[in-house]
Amino acid sequence: MSSKDLKTRNQIDKKYKWNIEAMISDESIIDKELETIKKDAASYEEKYSGKLSKDGETLLKAFKDRDDIWRRLEKIYVYARMKRDEDNAETVYQAMTDKCGAIIAAVSASMAFFTPELLTSSEEKIITFIDSTEGLKVYEFAIKDTLRQK
């Protein structure tokens, strides 16, 4: 098969293509959402740094907020990467992917305190939080795996 026999993306039946629009149907929200994510990550550090071992509710909220920020960012990043992979010549999606990469770095920096702070917390105290705080059980494996690194 020569390259002249290959179909372009526009010639391929829709049933064989990703339904990326199911992820994000309106691209106009992306820049605003990325800025919101960046702000949320910056306030995350202010809100939780030095407070993870305060009580079980604070630790649970920190885990949930962390997960929420990463899920929102991942959704946009995956969308941008998939759109870029449709046509690598499309600069809009190259730029969107690059912007996501920069925000991933900023979010990572804002949350860099999390694991070291958890590691410096009393293991007994954190285990007590797991047993006494409804909802924290979901994070038990992640917490114990992190504490194991001590």
PDB file of C-alpha atoms in Angstrom:
ATOM      1  CA  MET A   1       0.000   0.000   0.000  1.00  0.00           C
ATOM      2  CA  SER A   2       1.484   3.330  -0.977  1.00  0.00           C
ATOM      3  CA  SER A   3       0.906   6.624   0.791  1.00  0.00           C
ATOM      4  CA  LYS A   4      -1.418   7.725  -2.014  1.00  0.00           C
ATOM      5  CA  ASP A   5      -3.712   4.803  -1.095  1.00  0.00           C
ATOM      6  CA  LEU A   6      -4.003   5.868   2.533  1.00  0.00           C
ATOM      7  CA  LYS A   7      -7.184   7.630   3.502  1.00  0.00           C
ATOM      8  CA  THR A   8      -7.116  10.991   5.189  1.00  0.00           C
ATOM      9  CA  ARG A   9      -8.956  11.406   8.462  1.00  0.00           C
ATOM     10  CA  ASN A  10     -11.821  13.118   6.636  1.00  0.00           C
ATOM     11  CA  GLN A  11     -12.284  10.037   4.421  1.00  0.00           C
ATOM     12  CA  ILE A  12     -12.621   7.598   7.331  1.00  0.00           C
ATOM     13  CA  ASP A  13     -16.084   6.649   8.529  1.00  0.00           C
ATOM     14  CA  LYS A  14     -17.030   8.375  11.798  1.00  0.00           C
ATOM     15  CA  LYS A  15     -17.662   5.045  13.548  1.00  0.00           C
ATOM     16  CA  TYR A  16     -13.903   4.349  13.395  1.00  0.00           C
ATOM     17  CA  LYS A  17     -12.901   7.661  14.977  1.00  0.00           C
ATOM     18  CA  TRP A  18     -12.590   8.787  18.593  1.00  0.00           C
ATOM     19  CA  ASN A  19     -15.595  10.669  19.891  1.00  0.00           C
ATOM     20  CA  ILE A  20     -13.476  13.346  21.508  1.00  0.00           C
ATOM     21  CA  GLU A  21     -16.325  15.822  21.607  1.00  0.00           C
ATOM     22  CA  ALA A  22     -17.928  13.594  24.260  1.00  0.00           C
ATOM     23  CA  MET A  23     -15.089  14.705  26.559  1.00  0.00           C
ATOM     24  CA  ILE A  24     -15.277  18.422  25.840  1.00  0.00           C
ATOM     25  CA  SER A  25     -18.019  19.682  23.588  1.00  0.00           C
ATOM     26  CA  ASP A  26     -17.078  23.378  23.762  1.00  0.00           C
ATOM     27  CA  GLU A  27     -13.397  24.294  23.371  1.00  0.00           C
ATOM     28  CA  SER A  28     -14.075  27.893  24.363  1.00  0.00           C
ATOM     29  CA  ILE A  29     -14.167  26.808  28.036  1.00  0.00           C
ATOM     30  CA  ILE A  30     -10.682  25.306  28.020  1.00  0.00           C
ATOM     31  CA  ASP A  31      -8.531  28.396  28.616  1.00  0.00           C
ATOM     32  CA  LYS A  32     -10.780  29.604  31.426  1.00  0.00           C
ATOM     33  CA  GLU A  33     -10.820  26.144  33.034  1.00  0.00           C
ATOM     34  CA  LEU A  34      -7.027  25.877  32.819  1.00  0.00           C
ATOM     35  CA  GLU A  35      -6.677  29.216  34.599  1.00  0.00           C
ATOM     36  CA  THR A  36      -9.162  28.090  37.259  1.00  0.00           C
ATOM     37  CA  ILE A  37      -7.200  24.859  37.747  1.00  0.00           C
ATOM     38  CA  LYS A  38      -3.981  26.840  38.114  1.00  0.00           C
ATOM     39  CA  LYS A  39      -5.582  29.091  40.756  1.00  0.00           C
ATOM     40  CA  ASP A  40      -7.129  26.124  42.558  1.00  0.00           C
ATOM     41  CA  ALA A  41      -3.720  24.429  42.716  1.00  0.00           C
ATOM     42  CA  ALA A  42      -2.089  27.571  44.123  1.00  0.00           C
ATOM     43  CA  SER A  43      -4.779  27.899  46.787  1.00  0.00           C
ATOM     44  CA  TYR A  44      -4.499  24.161  47.499  1.00  0.00           C
ATOM     45  CA  GLU A  45      -1.015  24.655  48.845  1.00  0.00           C
ATOM     46  CA  GLU A  46      -2.134  27.573  51.010  1.00  0.00           C
ATOM     47  CA  LYS A  47      -5.148  25.629  52.268  1.00  0.00           C
ATOM     48  CA  TYR A  48      -3.451  22.325  53.149  1.00  0.00           C
ATOM     49  CA  SER A  49       0.291  22.789  53.545  1.00  0.00           C
ATOM     50  CA  GLY A  50       1.190  22.130  57.173  1.00  0.00           C
ATOM     51  CA  LYS A  51      -2.330  20.897  57.963  1.00  0.00           C
ATOM     52  CA  LEU A  52      -2.563  17.336  56.605  1.00  0.00           C
ATOM     53  CA  SER A  53      -2.227  15.749  60.030  1.00  0.00           C
ATOM     54  CA  LYS A  54      -4.631  18.182  61.724  1.00  0.00           C
ATOM     55  CA  ASP A  55      -7.555  15.740  61.582  1.00  0.00           C
ATOM     56  CA  GLY A  56      -9.134  13.093  59.370  1.00  0.00           C
ATOM     57  CA  GLU A  57     -11.593  15.491  57.752  1.00  0.00           C
ATOM     58  CA  THR A  58      -8.788  17.814  56.637  1.00  0.00           C
ATOM     59  CA  LEU A  59      -6.801  14.910  55.211  1.00  0.00           C
ATOM     60  CA  LEU A  60      -9.872  13.567  53.391  1.00  0.00           C
ATOM     61  CA  LYS A  61     -10.679  16.994  51.937  1.00  0.00           C
ATOM     62  CA  ALA A  62      -7.037  17.376  50.847  1.00  0.00           C
ATOM     63  CA  PHE A  63      -7.174  14.045  49.011  1.00  0.00           C
ATOM     64  CA  LYS A  64     -10.517  14.863  47.377  1.00  0.00           C
ATOM     65  CA  ASP A  65      -9.459  18.354  46.306  1.00  0.00           C
ATOM     66  CA  ARG A  66      -6.168  17.004  44.951  1.00  0.00           C
ATOM     67  CA  ASP A  67      -8.008  14.342  42.954  1.00  0.00           C
ATOM     68  CA  ASP A  68     -10.500  16.890  41.637  1.00  0.00           C
ATOM     69  CA  ILE A  69      -7.781  19.229  40.369  1.00  0.00           C
ATOM     70  CA  TRP A  70      -5.902  16.387  38.667  1.00  0.00           C
ATOM     71  CA  ARG A  71      -9.064  14.932  37.078  1.00  0.00           C
ATOM     72  CA  ARG A  72     -10.063  18.277  35.583  1.00  0.00           C
ATOM     73  CA  LEU A  73      -6.565  18.870  34.257  1.00  0.00           C
ATOM     74  CA  GLU A  74      -6.220  15.332  32.922  1.00  0.00           C
ATOM     75  CA  LYS A  75      -9.479  15.640  30.989  1.00  0.00           C
ATOM     76  CA  ILE A  76      -8.246  18.730  29.151  1.00  0.00           C
ATOM     77  CA  TYR A  77      -4.780  17.287  28.612  1.00  0.00           C
ATOM     78  CA  VAL A  78      -6.121  14.031  27.165  1.00  0.00           C
ATOM     79  CA  TYR A  79      -8.502  15.988  24.926  1.00  0.00           C
ATOM     80  CA  ALA A  80      -5.669  18.212  23.671  1.00  0.00           C
ATOM     81  CA  ARG A  81      -3.356  15.232  23.052  1.00  0.00           C
ATOM     82  CA  MET A  82      -6.023  13.276  21.191  1.00  0.00           C
ATOM     83  CA  LYS A  83      -6.941  16.285  19.055  1.00  0.00           C
ATOM     84  CA  ARG A  84      -3.250  16.885  18.367  1.00  0.00           C
ATOM     85  CA  ASP A  85      -2.823  13.234  17.395  1.00  0.00           C
ATOM     86  CA  GLU A  86      -5.618  13.571  14.848  1.00  0.00           C
ATOM     87  CA  ASP A  87      -3.451  16.011  12.895  1.00  0.00           C
ATOM     88  CA  ASN A  88       0.038  16.855  14.124  1.00  0.00           C
ATOM     89  CA  ALA A  89       0.167  19.810  11.769  1.00  0.00           C
ATOM     90  CA  GLU A  90      -2.667  21.530  13.662  1.00  0.00           C
ATOM     91  CA  THR A  91      -0.888  24.144  15.770  1.00  0.00           C
ATOM     92  CA  VAL A  92      -3.928  24.951  17.922  1.00  0.00           C
ATOM     93  CA  TYR A  93      -3.747  21.560  19.604  1.00  0.00           C
ATOM     94  CA  GLN A  94       0.026  21.589  19.825  1.00  0.00           C
ATOM     95  CA  ALA A  95      -0.246  24.873  21.719  1.00  0.00           C
ATOM     96  CA  MET A  96      -3.070  23.523  23.901  1.00  0.00           C
ATOM     97  CA  THR A  97      -0.992  20.451  24.776  1.00  0.00           C
ATOM     98  CA  ASP A  98       2.017  22.647  25.600  1.00  0.00           C
ATOM     99  CA  LYS A  99      -0.119  24.885  27.813  1.00  0.00           C
ATOM    100  CA  CYS A 100      -1.427  21.829  29.642  1.00  0.00           C
ATOM    101  CA  GLY A 101       2.147  20.672  30.166  1.00  0.00           C
ATOM    102  CA  ALA A 102       3.043  23.993  31.768  1.00  0.00           C
ATOM    103  CA  ILE A 103       0.010  23.832  34.051  1.00  0.00           C
ATOM    104  CA  ILE A 104       0.828  20.231  34.978  1.00  0.00           C
ATOM    105  CA  ALA A 105       4.227  21.499  36.141  1.00  0.00           C
ATOM    106  CA  ALA A 106       2.607  24.318  38.141  1.00  0.00           C
ATOM    107  CA  VAL A 107       0.078  21.969  39.758  1.00  0.00           C
ATOM    108  CA  SER A 108       2.837  19.488  40.613  1.00  0.00           C
ATOM    109  CA  ALA A 109       4.860  22.264  42.236  1.00  0.00           C
ATOM    110  CA  SER A 110       1.854  23.427  44.263  1.00  0.00           C
ATOM    111  CA  MET A 111       1.241  19.917  45.542  1.00  0.00           C
ATOM    112  CA  ALA A 112       4.870  18.938  46.102  1.00  0.00           C
ATOM    113  CA  PHE A 113       4.481  19.327  49.867  1.00  0.00           C
ATOM    114  CA  PHE A 114       1.847  16.568  50.115  1.00  0.00           C
ATOM    115  CA  THR A 115       3.901  13.360  50.232  1.00  0.00           C
ATOM    116  CA  PRO A 116       6.777  14.723  52.357  1.00  0.00           C
ATOM    117  CA  GLU A 117       4.280  16.156  54.840  1.00  0.00           C
ATOM    118  CA  LEU A 118       2.367  12.884  55.020  1.00  0.00           C
ATOM    119  CA  LEU A 119       5.661  11.057  55.598  1.00  0.00           C
ATOM    120  CA  THR A 120       6.574  13.314  58.512  1.00  0.00           C
ATOM    121  CA  SER A 121       3.183  12.766  60.159  1.00  0.00           C
ATOM    122  CA  SER A 122       2.678  10.223  62.893  1.00  0.00           C
ATOM    123  CA  GLU A 123       1.788   6.926  61.253  1.00  0.00           C
ATOM    124  CA  GLU A 124      -0.437   5.948  64.186  1.00  0.00           C
ATOM    125  CA  LYS A 125      -2.317   9.234  63.944  1.00  0.00           C
ATOM    126  CA  ILE A 126      -2.903   8.838  60.202  1.00  0.00           C
ATOM    127  CA  ILE A 127      -4.099   5.231  60.645  1.00  0.00           C
ATOM    128  CA  THR A 128      -6.498   6.468  63.338  1.00  0.00           C
ATOM    129  CA  PHE A 129      -7.828   8.998  60.821  1.00  0.00           C
ATOM    130  CA  ILE A 130      -8.496   6.187  58.326  1.00  0.00           C
ATOM    131  CA  ASP A 131     -10.437   4.209  60.928  1.00  0.00           C
ATOM    132  CA  SER A 132     -12.426   7.158  62.261  1.00  0.00           C
ATOM    133  CA  THR A 133     -13.128   9.283  59.184  1.00  0.00           C
ATOM    134  CA  GLU A 134     -15.823   8.094  56.840  1.00  0.00           C
ATOM    135  CA  GLY A 135     -14.593   8.360  53.267  1.00  0.00           C
ATOM    136  CA  LEU A 136     -10.891   8.137  54.059  1.00  0.00           C
ATOM    137  CA  LYS A 137     -10.985   4.353  53.701  1.00  0.00           C
ATOM    138  CA  VAL A 138     -10.982   4.889  49.910  1.00  0.00           C
ATOM    139  CA  TYR A 139      -7.477   6.310  50.249  1.00  0.00           C
ATOM    140  CA  GLU A 140      -6.222   3.673  52.686  1.00  0.00           C
ATOM    141  CA  PHE A 141      -4.035   1.837  50.183  1.00  0.00           C
ATOM    142  CA  ALA A 142      -2.472   5.073  48.885  1.00  0.00           C
ATOM    143  CA  ILE A 143      -1.861   6.327  52.419  1.00  0.00           C
ATOM    144  CA  LYS A 144      -0.339   3.092  53.662  1.00  0.00           C
ATOM    145  CA  ASP A 145       1.766   2.773  50.518  1.00  0.00           C
ATOM    146  CA  THR A 146       3.090   6.285  51.079  1.00  0.00           C
ATOM    147  CA  LEU A 147       3.757   5.644  54.766  1.00  0.00           C
ATOM    148  CA  ARG A 148       5.582   2.445  53.845  1.00  0.00           C
ATOM    149  CA  GLN A 149       8.204   4.634  52.145  1.00  0.00           C
ATOM    150  CA  LYS A 150       9.378   5.914  55.533  1.00  0.00           C
TER     151      LYS A 150
END
